[in-house]
């Protein structure tokens, strides 16, 4: 996977880059290393409480559309398109969890149906309102990763 | 964790993932007539067996389709029958003026659409054939998409093929090329969510996406009666599925959607026409 090395180089450059939120790593410059994406995208620690909202909300992550999650058994209708996420933090370190959420295609295969939530590697004919935009903001990603970190068995 | 370890873990999980709920093993009988809801797939199809969306629905929804008195879609079919008999346009004719009783003249016809239209040099569906007859034979305005009874009249005509197996003739005109183009559309990932028709209806049929039990996305029941929105046309459904990927919504009856209709109809070869089917 070419991407892993080229992006690692891009990473150091990104520290100098400026964007809307000066501290955010832009989507194209996220560094994928052997341990996933180890650096925070924002420098602000993730808030697991808001992360849980991102996870549930149909407008934000809508992770429940595809993943069951015991911890949210109060919510109706958990999908089965992806694996259940119970105990996911026992299976993956933070860097991998962040990498999966940022761009699942870089971690699994190009075939995965899981969207890249902080990626600009989008499908054809993106609707105007979503063009050039990531599904989640950098801080939403940090928050949802912080929430995933709480899913231990 | 090392990357190789992660990939191995992912492979194991892929096997255990997606506690898929199988479609039911039941027979759909409408007013005593047996419907084909499972058929051997045509050659070159990704599945061995093609399955009607009816098999994926909840018991109450399935039941509504079994009896035409319970099927809320039948009211629309009756409206379609009225339109069939209504004179409109400068020629002073109704559909019935030329085609008499649809129960005879339209029996089995819609099971073979889309068809090649040598004049338009593209495949046409029932909606477009209706517009053709309105313009050329009645001196009436073509219907705008989903307007003025287009869905109801289409449902009425398709209902005359109830139970007949779907079969498209790809040997006519350039149908084969349109089928190819439709296949491209089917497998093209679109939108911010980067999903294709196949992502949901091929890779994941049998799985739940939130509350929805994903079917093969078959078209044999259209126009369909949806419990939430009432009578729903096929191109409306296509547009909804594409919109959900956060892509630009394609135009009804555009080349892309006619190609897609041709291809997806072929994917349901052998299933009975169920119009008006009942879905959630």
mmCIF file with all atom_site columns, N, CA, C and O in Angstrom, chain B residues 23 46 52 58 60 82 90 93 118 129 132 171 183 189 217 230 246 251 256 258 272 275:
data_model
loop_
_atom_site.group_PDB
_atom_site.id
_atom_site.type_symbol
_atom_site.label_atom_id
_atom_site.label_alt_id
_atom_site.label_comp_id
_atom_site.label_asym_id
_atom_site.label_entity_id
_atom_site.label_seq_id
_atom_site.pdbx_PDB_ins_code
_atom_site.Cartn_x
_atom_site.Cartn_y
_atom_site.Cartn_z
_atom_site.occupancy
_atom_site.B_iso_or_equiv
_atom_site.pdbx_formal_charge
_atom_site.auth_seq_id
_atom_site.auth_comp_id
_atom_site.auth_asym_id
_atom_site.auth_atom_id
_atom_site.pdbx_PDB_model_num
ATOM 1  N N  . UNK B 1 23  ? -34.330 -14.337 4.326   1.00 0.00 ? 23  UNK B N  1
ATOM 2  C CA . UNK B 1 23  ? -35.684 -14.067 3.850   1.00 0.00 ? 23  UNK B CA 1
ATOM 3  C C  . UNK B 1 23  ? -36.576 -15.257 4.223   1.00 0.00 ? 23  UNK B C  1
ATOM 4  O O  . UNK B 1 23  ? -36.064 -16.361 4.408   1.00 0.00 ? 23  UNK B O  1
ATOM 5  N N  . UNK B 1 46  ? -25.006 -12.640 -10.675 1.00 0.00 ? 46  UNK B N  1
ATOM 6  C CA . UNK B 1 46  ? -24.154 -12.875 -9.503  1.00 0.00 ? 46  UNK B CA 1
ATOM 7  C C  . UNK B 1 46  ? -24.760 -13.843 -8.483  1.00 0.00 ? 46  UNK B C  1
ATOM 8  O O  . UNK B 1 46  ? -24.033 -14.423 -7.677  1.00 0.00 ? 46  UNK B O  1
ATOM 9  N N  . UNK B 1 52  ? -37.870 -12.265 -4.564  1.00 0.00 ? 52  UNK B N  1
ATOM 10 C CA . UNK B 1 52  ? -38.742 -11.089 -4.481  1.00 0.00 ? 52  UNK B CA 1
ATOM 11 C C  . UNK B 1 52  ? -38.544 -10.372 -3.158  1.00 0.00 ? 52  UNK B C  1
ATOM 12 O O  . UNK B 1 52  ? -38.310 -11.010 -2.115  1.00 0.00 ? 52  UNK B O  1
ATOM 13 N N  . UNK B 1 58  ? -41.824 -7.764  6.759   1.00 0.00 ? 58  UNK B N  1
ATOM 14 C CA . UNK B 1 58  ? -42.445 -8.262  7.984   1.00 0.00 ? 58  UNK B CA 1
ATOM 15 C C  . UNK B 1 58  ? -43.745 -8.977  7.670   1.00 0.00 ? 58  UNK B C  1
ATOM 16 O O  . UNK B 1 58  ? -44.392 -8.687  6.656   1.00 0.00 ? 58  UNK B O  1
ATOM 17 N N  . UNK B 1 60  ? -46.788 -8.699  8.762   1.00 0.00 ? 60  UNK B N  1
ATOM 18 C CA . UNK B 1 60  ? -48.013 -7.900  8.524   1.00 0.00 ? 60  UNK B CA 1
ATOM 19 C C  . UNK B 1 60  ? -47.982 -7.282  7.125   1.00 0.00 ? 60  UNK B C  1
ATOM 20 O O  . UNK B 1 60  ? -49.007 -7.171  6.455   1.00 0.00 ? 60  UNK B O  1
ATOM 21 N N  . UNK B 1 82  ? -59.974 3.913   -14.248 1.00 0.00 ? 82  UNK B N  1
ATOM 22 C CA . UNK B 1 82  ? -60.813 5.051   -14.664 1.00 0.00 ? 82  UNK B CA 1
ATOM 23 C C  . UNK B 1 82  ? -60.112 5.882   -15.733 1.00 0.00 ? 82  UNK B C  1
ATOM 24 O O  . UNK B 1 82  ? -60.727 6.304   -16.709 1.00 0.00 ? 82  UNK B O  1
ATOM 25 N N  . UNK B 1 90  ? -56.935 15.919  -28.219 1.00 0.00 ? 90  UNK B N  1
ATOM 26 C CA . UNK B 1 90  ? -57.612 16.456  -29.403 1.00 0.00 ? 90  UNK B CA 1
ATOM 27 C C  . UNK B 1 90  ? -58.220 15.367  -30.284 1.00 0.00 ? 90  UNK B C  1
ATOM 28 O O  . UNK B 1 90  ? -59.132 15.639  -31.071 1.00 0.00 ? 90  UNK B O  1
ATOM 29 N N  . UNK B 1 93  ? -60.103 10.526  -27.854 1.00 0.00 ? 93  UNK B N  1
ATOM 30 C CA . UNK B 1 93  ? -60.043 9.092   -27.551 1.00 0.00 ? 93  UNK B CA 1
ATOM 31 C C  . UNK B 1 93  ? -59.575 8.830   -26.122 1.00 0.00 ? 93  UNK B C  1
ATOM 32 O O  . UNK B 1 93  ? -58.892 9.658   -25.502 1.00 0.00 ? 93  UNK B O  1
ATOM 33 N N  . UNK B 1 118 ? -37.821 1.462   -31.437 1.00 0.00 ? 118 UNK B N  1
ATOM 34 C CA . UNK B 1 118 ? -37.023 1.790   -32.623 1.00 0.00 ? 118 UNK B CA 1
ATOM 35 C C  . UNK B 1 118 ? -37.129 3.270   -32.998 1.00 0.00 ? 118 UNK B C  1
ATOM 36 O O  . UNK B 1 118 ? -36.189 3.820   -33.589 1.00 0.00 ? 118 UNK B O  1
ATOM 37 N N  . UNK B 1 129 ? -44.265 4.496   -22.692 1.00 0.00 ? 129 UNK B N  1
ATOM 38 C CA . UNK B 1 129 ? -45.209 4.021   -23.720 1.00 0.00 ? 129 UNK B CA 1
ATOM 39 C C  . UNK B 1 129 ? -46.554 4.746   -23.575 1.00 0.00 ? 129 UNK B C  1
ATOM 40 O O  . UNK B 1 129 ? -47.176 5.112   -24.567 1.00 0.00 ? 129 UNK B O  1
ATOM 41 N N  . UNK B 1 132 ? -46.136 8.047   -25.048 1.00 0.00 ? 132 UNK B N  1
ATOM 42 C CA . UNK B 1 132 ? -46.080 7.921   -26.503 1.00 0.00 ? 132 UNK B CA 1
ATOM 43 C C  . UNK B 1 132 ? -47.501 7.880   -27.080 1.00 0.00 ? 132 UNK B C  1
ATOM 44 O O  . UNK B 1 132 ? -47.836 8.599   -28.025 1.00 0.00 ? 132 UNK B O  1
ATOM 45 N N  . UNK B 1 171 ? -32.368 -9.137  -27.093 1.00 0.00 ? 171 UNK B N  1
ATOM 46 C CA . UNK B 1 171 ? -31.919 -9.283  -28.478 1.00 0.00 ? 171 UNK B CA 1
ATOM 47 C C  . UNK B 1 171 ? -32.481 -8.174  -29.376 1.00 0.00 ? 171 UNK B C  1
ATOM 48 O O  . UNK B 1 171 ? -32.020 -7.975  -30.488 1.00 0.00 ? 171 UNK B O  1
ATOM 49 N N  . UNK B 1 183 ? -25.513 -1.972  -16.102 1.00 0.00 ? 183 UNK B N  1
ATOM 50 C CA . UNK B 1 183 ? -24.648 -2.717  -15.185 1.00 0.00 ? 183 UNK B CA 1
ATOM 51 C C  . UNK B 1 183 ? -23.569 -1.788  -14.612 1.00 0.00 ? 183 UNK B C  1
ATOM 52 O O  . UNK B 1 183 ? -23.272 -1.829  -13.423 1.00 0.00 ? 183 UNK B O  1
ATOM 53 N N  . UNK B 1 189 ? -19.971 3.353   -7.558  1.00 0.00 ? 189 UNK B N  1
ATOM 54 C CA . UNK B 1 189 ? -20.165 3.927   -6.234  1.00 0.00 ? 189 UNK B CA 1
ATOM 55 C C  . UNK B 1 189 ? -20.397 5.412   -6.362  1.00 0.00 ? 189 UNK B C  1
ATOM 56 O O  . UNK B 1 189 ? -19.656 6.105   -7.059  1.00 0.00 ? 189 UNK B O  1
ATOM 57 N N  . UNK B 1 217 ? -33.334 -5.794  -3.994  1.00 0.00 ? 217 UNK B N  1
ATOM 58 C CA . UNK B 1 217 ? -33.673 -4.588  -4.754  1.00 0.00 ? 217 UNK B CA 1
ATOM 59 C C  . UNK B 1 217 ? -34.321 -4.932  -6.088  1.00 0.00 ? 217 UNK B C  1
ATOM 60 O O  . UNK B 1 217 ? -33.972 -4.361  -7.126  1.00 0.00 ? 217 UNK B O  1
ATOM 61 N N  . UNK B 1 230 ? -47.331 5.683   0.226   1.00 0.00 ? 230 UNK B N  1
ATOM 62 C CA . UNK B 1 230 ? -48.344 5.349   -0.775  1.00 0.00 ? 230 UNK B CA 1
ATOM 63 C C  . UNK B 1 230 ? -47.728 4.830   -2.066  1.00 0.00 ? 230 UNK B C  1
ATOM 64 O O  . UNK B 1 230 ? -46.576 4.386   -2.080  1.00 0.00 ? 230 UNK B O  1
ATOM 65 N N  . UNK B 1 246 ? -25.958 10.333  -0.866  1.00 0.00 ? 246 UNK B N  1
ATOM 66 C CA . UNK B 1 246 ? -25.577 11.747  -0.921  1.00 0.00 ? 246 UNK B CA 1
ATOM 67 C C  . UNK B 1 246 ? -24.959 12.117  -2.273  1.00 0.00 ? 246 UNK B C  1
ATOM 68 O O  . UNK B 1 246 ? -23.968 12.829  -2.340  1.00 0.00 ? 246 UNK B O  1
ATOM 69 N N  . UNK B 1 251 ? -32.163 12.187  -13.121 1.00 0.00 ? 251 UNK B N  1
ATOM 70 C CA . UNK B 1 251 ? -33.497 12.516  -13.623 1.00 0.00 ? 251 UNK B CA 1
ATOM 71 C C  . UNK B 1 251 ? -34.272 11.248  -13.956 1.00 0.00 ? 251 UNK B C  1
ATOM 72 O O  . UNK B 1 251 ? -33.720 10.303  -14.528 1.00 0.00 ? 251 UNK B O  1
ATOM 73 N N  . UNK B 1 256 ? -29.380 7.154   -18.024 1.00 0.00 ? 256 UNK B N  1
ATOM 74 C CA . UNK B 1 256 ? -28.820 6.327   -16.953 1.00 0.00 ? 256 UNK B CA 1
ATOM 75 C C  . UNK B 1 256 ? -29.900 5.498   -16.260 1.00 0.00 ? 256 UNK B C  1
ATOM 76 O O  . UNK B 1 256 ? -29.698 4.314   -16.000 1.00 0.00 ? 256 UNK B O  1
ATOM 77 N N  . UNK B 1 258 ? -32.912 4.656   -17.434 1.00 0.00 ? 258 UNK B N  1
ATOM 78 C CA . UNK B 1 258 ? -33.513 3.653   -18.332 1.00 0.00 ? 258 UNK B CA 1
ATOM 79 C C  . UNK B 1 258 ? -32.569 2.458   -18.498 1.00 0.00 ? 258 UNK B C  1
ATOM 80 O O  . UNK B 1 258 ? -33.005 1.310   -18.551 1.00 0.00 ? 258 UNK B O  1
ATOM 81 N N  . UNK B 1 272 ? -42.459 -13.262 -10.590 1.00 0.00 ? 272 UNK B N  1
ATOM 82 C CA . UNK B 1 272 ? -43.772 -12.805 -11.023 1.00 0.00 ? 272 UNK B CA 1
ATOM 83 C C  . UNK B 1 272 ? -43.905 -11.297 -10.900 1.00 0.00 ? 272 UNK B C  1
ATOM 84 O O  . UNK B 1 272 ? -43.406 -10.707 -9.933  1.00 0.00 ? 272 UNK B O  1
ATOM 85 N N  . UNK B 1 275 ? -47.299 -6.247  -9.147  1.00 0.00 ? 275 UNK B N  1
ATOM 86 C CA . UNK B 1 275 ? -47.888 -4.910  -9.058  1.00 0.00 ? 275 UNK B CA 1
ATOM 87 C C  . UNK B 1 275 ? -49.371 -4.956  -8.691  1.00 0.00 ? 275 UNK B C  1
ATOM 88 O O  . UNK B 1 275 ? -50.098 -5.714  -9.327  1.00 0.00 ? 275 UNK B O  1
#
